[in-house]
XYZ file of C-alpha atoms in Angstrom:
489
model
C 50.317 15.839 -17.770
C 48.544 17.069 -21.207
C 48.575 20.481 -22.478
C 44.884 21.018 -22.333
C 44.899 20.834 -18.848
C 47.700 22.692 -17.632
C 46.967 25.592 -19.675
C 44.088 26.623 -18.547
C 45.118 26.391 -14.602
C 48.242 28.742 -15.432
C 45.504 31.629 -17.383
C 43.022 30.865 -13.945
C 42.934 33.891 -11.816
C 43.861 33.359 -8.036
C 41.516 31.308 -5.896
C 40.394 33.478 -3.349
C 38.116 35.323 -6.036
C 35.072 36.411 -3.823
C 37.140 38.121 -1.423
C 38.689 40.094 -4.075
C 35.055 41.320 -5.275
C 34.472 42.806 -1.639
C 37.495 44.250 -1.290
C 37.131 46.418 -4.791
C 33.103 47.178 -3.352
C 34.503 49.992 -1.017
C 35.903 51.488 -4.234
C 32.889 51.408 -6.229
C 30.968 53.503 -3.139
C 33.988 56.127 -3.265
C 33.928 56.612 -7.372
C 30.123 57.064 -7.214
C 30.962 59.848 -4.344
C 33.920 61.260 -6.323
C 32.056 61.186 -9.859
C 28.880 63.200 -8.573
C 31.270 65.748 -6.923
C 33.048 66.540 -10.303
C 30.129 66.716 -12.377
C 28.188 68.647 -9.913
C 31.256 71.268 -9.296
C 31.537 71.737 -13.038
C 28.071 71.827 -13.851
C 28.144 75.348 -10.921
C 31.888 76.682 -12.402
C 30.103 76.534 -16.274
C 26.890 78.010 -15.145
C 28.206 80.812 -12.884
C 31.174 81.549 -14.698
C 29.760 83.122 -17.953
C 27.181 85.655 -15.207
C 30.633 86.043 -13.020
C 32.541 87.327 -16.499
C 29.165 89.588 -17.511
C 29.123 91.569 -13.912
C 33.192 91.865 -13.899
C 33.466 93.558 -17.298
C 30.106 95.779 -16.274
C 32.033 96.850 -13.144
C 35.247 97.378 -15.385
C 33.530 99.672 -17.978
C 31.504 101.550 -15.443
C 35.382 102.379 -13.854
C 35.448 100.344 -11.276
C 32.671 102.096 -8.744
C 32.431 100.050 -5.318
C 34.319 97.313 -4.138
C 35.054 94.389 -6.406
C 33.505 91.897 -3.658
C 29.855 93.435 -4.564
C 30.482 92.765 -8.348
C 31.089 89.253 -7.046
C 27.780 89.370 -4.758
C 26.003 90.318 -7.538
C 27.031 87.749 -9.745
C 26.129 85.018 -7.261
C 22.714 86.242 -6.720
C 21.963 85.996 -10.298
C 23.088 82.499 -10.363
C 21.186 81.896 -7.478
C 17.746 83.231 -8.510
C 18.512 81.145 -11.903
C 18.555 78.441 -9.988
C 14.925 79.127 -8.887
C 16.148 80.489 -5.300
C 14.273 83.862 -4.092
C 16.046 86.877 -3.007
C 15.095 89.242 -0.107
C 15.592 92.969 -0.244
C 14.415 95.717 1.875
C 11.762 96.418 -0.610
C 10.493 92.881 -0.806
C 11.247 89.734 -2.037
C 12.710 89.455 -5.603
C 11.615 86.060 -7.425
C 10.879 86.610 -10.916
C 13.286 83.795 -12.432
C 15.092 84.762 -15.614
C 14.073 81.132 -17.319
C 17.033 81.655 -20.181
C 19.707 81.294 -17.412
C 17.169 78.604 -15.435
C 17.620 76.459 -19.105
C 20.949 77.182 -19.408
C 21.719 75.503 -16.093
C 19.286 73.080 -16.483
C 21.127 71.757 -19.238
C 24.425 71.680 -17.658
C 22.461 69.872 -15.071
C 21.462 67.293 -17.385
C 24.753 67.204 -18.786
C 25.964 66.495 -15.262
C 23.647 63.724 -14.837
C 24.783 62.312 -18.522
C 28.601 62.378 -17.507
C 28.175 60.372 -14.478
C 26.550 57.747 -15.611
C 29.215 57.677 -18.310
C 31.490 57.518 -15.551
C 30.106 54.817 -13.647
C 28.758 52.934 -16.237
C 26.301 50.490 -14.322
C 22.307 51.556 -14.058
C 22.272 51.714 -10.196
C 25.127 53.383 -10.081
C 23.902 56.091 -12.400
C 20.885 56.917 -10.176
C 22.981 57.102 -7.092
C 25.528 59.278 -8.909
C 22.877 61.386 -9.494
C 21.379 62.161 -6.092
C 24.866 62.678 -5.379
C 25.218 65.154 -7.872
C 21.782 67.014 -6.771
C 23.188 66.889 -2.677
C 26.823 68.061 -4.180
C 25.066 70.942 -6.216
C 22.955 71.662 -3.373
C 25.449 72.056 -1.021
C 27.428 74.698 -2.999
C 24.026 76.667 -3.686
C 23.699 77.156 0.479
C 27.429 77.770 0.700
C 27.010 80.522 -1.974
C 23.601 81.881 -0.374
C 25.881 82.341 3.006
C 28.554 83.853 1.157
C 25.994 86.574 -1.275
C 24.015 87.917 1.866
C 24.783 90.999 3.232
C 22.656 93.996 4.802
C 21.349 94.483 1.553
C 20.814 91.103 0.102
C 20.178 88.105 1.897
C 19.652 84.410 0.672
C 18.544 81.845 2.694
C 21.029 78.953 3.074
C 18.398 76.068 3.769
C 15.569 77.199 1.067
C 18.996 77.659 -1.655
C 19.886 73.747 -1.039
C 16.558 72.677 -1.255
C 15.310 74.607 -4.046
C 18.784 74.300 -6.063
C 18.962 70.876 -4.992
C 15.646 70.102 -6.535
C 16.132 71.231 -9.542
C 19.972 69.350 -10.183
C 17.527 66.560 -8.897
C 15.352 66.021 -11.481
C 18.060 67.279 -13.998
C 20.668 64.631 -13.445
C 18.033 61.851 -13.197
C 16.995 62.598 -16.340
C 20.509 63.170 -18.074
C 21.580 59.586 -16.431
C 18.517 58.201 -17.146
C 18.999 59.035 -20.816
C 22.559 57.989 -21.050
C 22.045 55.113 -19.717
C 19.417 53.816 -22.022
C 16.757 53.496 -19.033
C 14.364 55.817 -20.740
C 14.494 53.355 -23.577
C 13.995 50.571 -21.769
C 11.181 52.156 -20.017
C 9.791 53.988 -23.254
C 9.604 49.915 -24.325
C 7.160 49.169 -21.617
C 4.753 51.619 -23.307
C 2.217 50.551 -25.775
C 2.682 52.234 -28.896
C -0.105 54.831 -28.456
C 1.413 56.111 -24.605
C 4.771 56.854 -27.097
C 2.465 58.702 -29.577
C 0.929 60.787 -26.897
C 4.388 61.821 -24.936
C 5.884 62.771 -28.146
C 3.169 64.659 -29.064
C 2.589 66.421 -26.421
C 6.197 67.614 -26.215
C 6.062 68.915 -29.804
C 2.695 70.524 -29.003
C 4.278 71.941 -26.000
C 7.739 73.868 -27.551
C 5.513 74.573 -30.897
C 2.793 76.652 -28.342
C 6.405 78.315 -26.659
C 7.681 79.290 -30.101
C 4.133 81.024 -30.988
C 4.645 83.120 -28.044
C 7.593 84.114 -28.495
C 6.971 84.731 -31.712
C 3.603 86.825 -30.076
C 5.772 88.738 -27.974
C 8.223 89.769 -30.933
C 5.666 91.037 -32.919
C 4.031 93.054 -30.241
C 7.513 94.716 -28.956
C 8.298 95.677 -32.488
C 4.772 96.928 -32.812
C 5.575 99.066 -29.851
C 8.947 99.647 -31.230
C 8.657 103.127 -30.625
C 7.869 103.100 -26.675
C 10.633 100.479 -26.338
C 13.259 102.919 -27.844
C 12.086 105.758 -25.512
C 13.022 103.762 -22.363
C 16.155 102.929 -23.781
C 16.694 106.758 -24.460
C 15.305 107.921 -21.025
C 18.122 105.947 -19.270
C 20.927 107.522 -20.893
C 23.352 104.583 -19.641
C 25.386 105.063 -22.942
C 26.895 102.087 -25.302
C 27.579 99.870 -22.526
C 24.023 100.426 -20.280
C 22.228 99.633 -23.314
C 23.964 96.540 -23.719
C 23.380 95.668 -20.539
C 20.123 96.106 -20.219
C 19.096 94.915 -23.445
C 21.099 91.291 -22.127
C 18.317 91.927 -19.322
C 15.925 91.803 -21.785
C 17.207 88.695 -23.451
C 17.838 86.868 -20.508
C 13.901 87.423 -19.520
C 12.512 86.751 -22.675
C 11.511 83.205 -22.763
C 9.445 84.641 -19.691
C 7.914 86.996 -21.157
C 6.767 84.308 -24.396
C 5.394 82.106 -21.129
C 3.195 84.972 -20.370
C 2.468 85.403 -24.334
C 0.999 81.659 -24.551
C -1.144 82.159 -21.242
C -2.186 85.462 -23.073
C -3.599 83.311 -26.308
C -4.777 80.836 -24.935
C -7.388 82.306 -22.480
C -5.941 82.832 -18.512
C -3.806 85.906 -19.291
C -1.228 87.034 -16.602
C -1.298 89.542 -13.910
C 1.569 92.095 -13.567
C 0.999 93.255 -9.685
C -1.563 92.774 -7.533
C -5.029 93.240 -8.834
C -3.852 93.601 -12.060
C -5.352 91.091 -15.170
C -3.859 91.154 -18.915
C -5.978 89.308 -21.599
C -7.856 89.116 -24.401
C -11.086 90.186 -23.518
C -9.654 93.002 -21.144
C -6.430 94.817 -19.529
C -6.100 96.166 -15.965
C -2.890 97.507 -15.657
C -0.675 99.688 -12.996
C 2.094 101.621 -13.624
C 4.961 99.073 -15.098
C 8.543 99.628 -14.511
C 10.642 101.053 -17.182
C 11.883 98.444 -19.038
C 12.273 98.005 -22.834
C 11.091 94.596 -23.181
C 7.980 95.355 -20.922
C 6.785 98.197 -23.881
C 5.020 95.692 -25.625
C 2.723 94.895 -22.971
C -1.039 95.294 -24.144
C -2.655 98.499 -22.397
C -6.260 97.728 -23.403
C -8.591 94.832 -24.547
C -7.649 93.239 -28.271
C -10.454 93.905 -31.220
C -12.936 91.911 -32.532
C -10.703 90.321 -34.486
C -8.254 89.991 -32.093
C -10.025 87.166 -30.865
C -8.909 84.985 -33.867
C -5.567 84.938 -31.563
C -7.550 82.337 -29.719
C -7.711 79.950 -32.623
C -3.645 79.832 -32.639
C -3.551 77.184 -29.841
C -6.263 75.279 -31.590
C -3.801 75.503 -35.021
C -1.299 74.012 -32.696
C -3.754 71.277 -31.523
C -4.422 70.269 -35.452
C -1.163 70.043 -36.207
C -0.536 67.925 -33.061
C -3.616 65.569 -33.923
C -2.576 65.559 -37.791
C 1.148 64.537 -36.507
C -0.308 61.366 -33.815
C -2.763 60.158 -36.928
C 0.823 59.400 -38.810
C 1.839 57.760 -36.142
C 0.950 53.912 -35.536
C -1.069 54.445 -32.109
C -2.237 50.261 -32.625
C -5.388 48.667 -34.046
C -8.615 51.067 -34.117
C -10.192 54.268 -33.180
C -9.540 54.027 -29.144
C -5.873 53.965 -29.059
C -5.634 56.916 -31.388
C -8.298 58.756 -29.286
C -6.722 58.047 -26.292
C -3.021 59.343 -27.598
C -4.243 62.880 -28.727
C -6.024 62.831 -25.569
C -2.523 62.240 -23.468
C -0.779 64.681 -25.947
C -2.925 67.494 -24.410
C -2.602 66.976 -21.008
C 1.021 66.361 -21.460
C 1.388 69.819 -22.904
C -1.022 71.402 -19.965
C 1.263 69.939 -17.790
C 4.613 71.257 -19.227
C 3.135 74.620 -19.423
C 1.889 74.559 -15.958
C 5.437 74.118 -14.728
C 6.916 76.826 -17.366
C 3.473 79.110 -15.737
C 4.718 78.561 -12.000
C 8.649 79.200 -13.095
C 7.405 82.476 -14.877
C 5.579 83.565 -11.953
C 7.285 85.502 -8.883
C 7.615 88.922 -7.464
C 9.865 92.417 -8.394
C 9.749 93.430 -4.281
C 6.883 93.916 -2.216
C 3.685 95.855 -2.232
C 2.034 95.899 -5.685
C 5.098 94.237 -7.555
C 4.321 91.588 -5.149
C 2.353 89.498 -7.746
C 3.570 88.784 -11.587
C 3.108 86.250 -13.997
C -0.288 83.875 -14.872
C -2.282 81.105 -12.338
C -0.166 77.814 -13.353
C -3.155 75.686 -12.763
C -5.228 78.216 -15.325
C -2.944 77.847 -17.661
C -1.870 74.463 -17.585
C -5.798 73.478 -18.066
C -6.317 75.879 -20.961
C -3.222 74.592 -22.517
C -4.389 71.217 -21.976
C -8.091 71.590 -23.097
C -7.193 73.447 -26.228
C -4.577 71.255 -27.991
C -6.737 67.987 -26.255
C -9.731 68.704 -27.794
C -8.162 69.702 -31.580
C -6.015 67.112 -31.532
C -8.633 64.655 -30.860
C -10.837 66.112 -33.708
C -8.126 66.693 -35.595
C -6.887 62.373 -35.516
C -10.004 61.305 -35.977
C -10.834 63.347 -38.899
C -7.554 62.591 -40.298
C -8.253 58.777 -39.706
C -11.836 58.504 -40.818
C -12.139 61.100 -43.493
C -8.482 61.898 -44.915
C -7.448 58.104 -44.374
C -4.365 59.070 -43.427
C -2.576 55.781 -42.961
C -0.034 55.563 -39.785
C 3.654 54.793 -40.592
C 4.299 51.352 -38.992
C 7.712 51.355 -36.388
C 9.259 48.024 -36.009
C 9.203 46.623 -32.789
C 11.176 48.044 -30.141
C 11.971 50.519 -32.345
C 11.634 53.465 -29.607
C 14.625 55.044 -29.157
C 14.555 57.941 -26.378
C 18.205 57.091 -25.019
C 21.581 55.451 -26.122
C 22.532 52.090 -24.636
C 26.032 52.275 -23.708
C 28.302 49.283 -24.162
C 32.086 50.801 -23.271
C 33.817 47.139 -23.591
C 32.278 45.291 -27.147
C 34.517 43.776 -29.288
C 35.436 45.098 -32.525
C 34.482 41.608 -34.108
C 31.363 41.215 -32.226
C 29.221 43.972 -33.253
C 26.579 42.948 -30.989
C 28.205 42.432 -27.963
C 26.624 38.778 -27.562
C 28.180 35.058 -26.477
C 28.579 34.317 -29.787
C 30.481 36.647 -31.143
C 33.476 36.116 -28.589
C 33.402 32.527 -29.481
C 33.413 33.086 -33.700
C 36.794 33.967 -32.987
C 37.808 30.857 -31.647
C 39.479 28.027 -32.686
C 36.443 26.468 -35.342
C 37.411 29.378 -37.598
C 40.793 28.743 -38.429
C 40.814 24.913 -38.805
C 43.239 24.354 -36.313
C 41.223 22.357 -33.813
C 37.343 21.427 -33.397
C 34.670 23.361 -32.310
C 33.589 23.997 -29.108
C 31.302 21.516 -27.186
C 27.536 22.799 -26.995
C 24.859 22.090 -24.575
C 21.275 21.178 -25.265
C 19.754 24.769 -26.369
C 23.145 25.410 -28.586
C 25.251 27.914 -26.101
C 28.540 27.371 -26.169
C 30.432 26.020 -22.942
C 31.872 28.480 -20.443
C 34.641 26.540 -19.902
C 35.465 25.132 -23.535
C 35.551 28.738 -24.284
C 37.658 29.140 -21.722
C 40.163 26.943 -22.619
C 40.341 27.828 -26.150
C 40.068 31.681 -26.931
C 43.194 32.871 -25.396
C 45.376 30.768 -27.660
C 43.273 31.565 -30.740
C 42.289 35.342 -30.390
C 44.136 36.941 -27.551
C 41.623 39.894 -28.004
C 39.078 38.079 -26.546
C 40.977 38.799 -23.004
C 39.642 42.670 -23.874
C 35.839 42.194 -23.711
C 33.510 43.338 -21.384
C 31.973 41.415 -18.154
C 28.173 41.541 -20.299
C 30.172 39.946 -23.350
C 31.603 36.708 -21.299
C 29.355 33.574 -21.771
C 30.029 32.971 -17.808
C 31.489 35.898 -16.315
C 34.051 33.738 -15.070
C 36.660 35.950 -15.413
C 38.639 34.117 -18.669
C 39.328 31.132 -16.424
C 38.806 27.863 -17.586
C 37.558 24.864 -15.184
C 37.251 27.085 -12.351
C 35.132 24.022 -10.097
């Protein structure tokens, strides 16, 4: 009996190797379940814990009025209507969604999505994990609505899993999705011109949210004046006006929604036959609020209508930005990207336009925020047609030359490899086997077969006496995925 062949039947695993494989598939099912609950839980305790902390110290500093149990009502209703679900009080629904908490938990959401995949570290597992995730965080959104409704407030159970659910939905798929390098794959299916215009339109579509906040800034410091009045007319002291100027903050990325369907044509409506725009303002009586003081009360000037051209900058900028960018050979591809960057930004802001929309109670409160549809077209018209002009002119006229991208140089997502090899940086066949016994001299090099590849089981039979490291590699990093043995057949 020779060495060679002994050695690799003592480093075989046991024979039975199938069955082992089924036994350990009754685990994977349970860590998918087990990894979606965790994330899902903590992705709730992060979000609802910094709103539970706010209303506690409120009720604290106010001495302690009413029962500590409607502090804790009152902070679960907030997280709920964050999370996009409507409350109903005896004056009417409330539904107007504070979108700085909504992006807050959205990104814990992603984050949620992110860490499972981490966890599970297979594709398919990833996109279970998160639908588990979305029916975990769904689940504790109805048990919440059951637990926050009361004679004064009530939540409904189903419409809090489903809208709740949603939303940790598309959250987690995206976080996985990203973390497990499937957006880069996919973003590598594109042609070049498709990456142009989804980039593009993204930056068009936070540039166009930054001009309105930056709108609604100037106009509530404009109105500075008014805005201190409320303030004063509440006399809440130190700790009211903190509080409600976190109100304000919490609402403001709202309010800049509304700015941007302001410039850019649609306007918004604040109650029921009610229109706020450029041309002209119909307006109620608005509730006292501080951050509502620096809504327009009547039509902007003649030159106000330059605030019309501020989309369009954004448009040029967008068009100037997808010229630089190689969109492929010609005229069409280019046209066709700042084409797609505009009605990727309509469509962004016609999502932001229905989250900004909703209700302060019934009657003439029943109706706030601007048409989504309206402004998802202006949006998408404006920075479509400028950016097209824009390209072209910066093609044809400026000769702006595109920066050329390698191929597969897209990179929207990190590939994650948990079990490479210090001494293989690339995680392929052949670095395992440069490690074997043809670098030290000691013995000859492994058989190859007709394309080159190394042989499963020469490798096999080799790398554990050479570099016992090789044991610590990763299933993708085997030649065979045969489990180290050597001439398993």
């Amino acid at each position: 009996m020779t060495e060679p062949s002994t050695t690799p039947a003592e480093d075989s695993p046991p024979a039975p190797a199938p069955a082992t494989r089924t036994d350990a598939a009754p685990l994977g099912r349970v860590s998918v379940l087990v990894a979606a609950a965790a994330t899902a839980g903590w992705a709730a305790l992060v979000s609802f814990v910094p709103l539970l902390v706010l209303v506690l110290l409120g009720w604290l500093l106010a001495g302690g009025a009413g029962a500590a149990t409607s502090a804790l009502r009152v902070a679960g209703a907030a997280w709920l209507l964050a999370n996009g679900v409507p409350l109903h009080t005896p004056i009417g629904p409330y539904g107007l969604v504070p979108l700085a908490l909504t992006a807050f938990v959205a990104w814990r959401l992603v984050r949620a999505g992110g860490n499972t995949a981490r966890a599970l570290a297979d594709r398919r597992a990833a996109l279970l994990g998160a639908v588990g995730v979305a029916a975990g965080y769904g689940l504790l959104a109805a048990l919440l609505a059951l637990l926050v409704s009361g004679p004064d407030v009530s939540v409904s159970a189903p419409r809090a899993f489903l809208t709740a659910g949603g939303l940790a939905l598309v959250c987690a798929v995206s976080g996985a999705a990203h973390r497990s390098g499937m957006l880069r794959h996919i973003a590598g299916q594109f042609s070049p011109a498709v990456r142009a215009g989804l980039r593009s339109g993204a930056f068009a579509a936070v540039t166009l949210l930054g001009l309105g906040a930056f709108t609604a800034g100037g106009s509530l410091a404009w109105h500075a004046d008014r805005a201190a009045d409320t303030f004063r007319a509440y006399q809440a002291g130190p700790v009211g006006d903190i509080g409600l100027a976190l109100l304000c903050l919490l609402y403001a990325p709202t309010v800049s929604v509304w700015a941007v369907a302001y410039l850019s044509g649609p306007g918004f409506a604040f109650g029921t036959h009610t229109a706020v725009g450029i041309g002209g303002v119909h307006l109620g009586p608005v509730p006292a609020i501080p951050l509502l003081a620096g809504l327009p009360t009547s039509a902007a000037p003649t030159a106000g209508a330059l605030l019309l051209g501020l989309p369009l900058l954004v448009g040029v900028a967008t068009g100037w930005l997808v010229a630089r960018r190689d969109t492929g050979p010609g005229l069409t591809p280019l046209v066709f990207a700042t084409a797609l960057s505009g009605a990727v930004a309509g469509a962004l802001f016609a999502v932001a336009g229905a989250l900004s929309a909703g209700s302060l109670g019934g009657g003439r409160l029943a109706m706030i925020g601007p048409s989504w549809w309206q402004l998802g077209l202006a949006v998408a018209g404006l920075v479509g047609v400028a950016a097209m002009a824009a390209g072209l002119t910066a093609r044809t006229v400026a000769r702006v030359r595109p920066h050329r991208t390698p191929a597969g140089g897209t990179r929207l997502g990190p590939t994650p490899t948990p079990d490479a090899s210090p001494s293989a940086p690339d995680g392929g066949p052949s670095a395992g086997g440069s490690a074997g016994p043809a670098t030290d001299g000691t013995g000859p090099s492994a058989p190859t077969g007709a394309d080159g590849s190394r042989d499963g089981k020469a490798d096999g039979a080799q790398q554990p006496a050479a570099d016992p490291a090789a044991h610590h590699q990763g299933p993708a990093d085997r030649p065979g995925d045969d489990g180290g043995a050597g001439p398993a057949t």
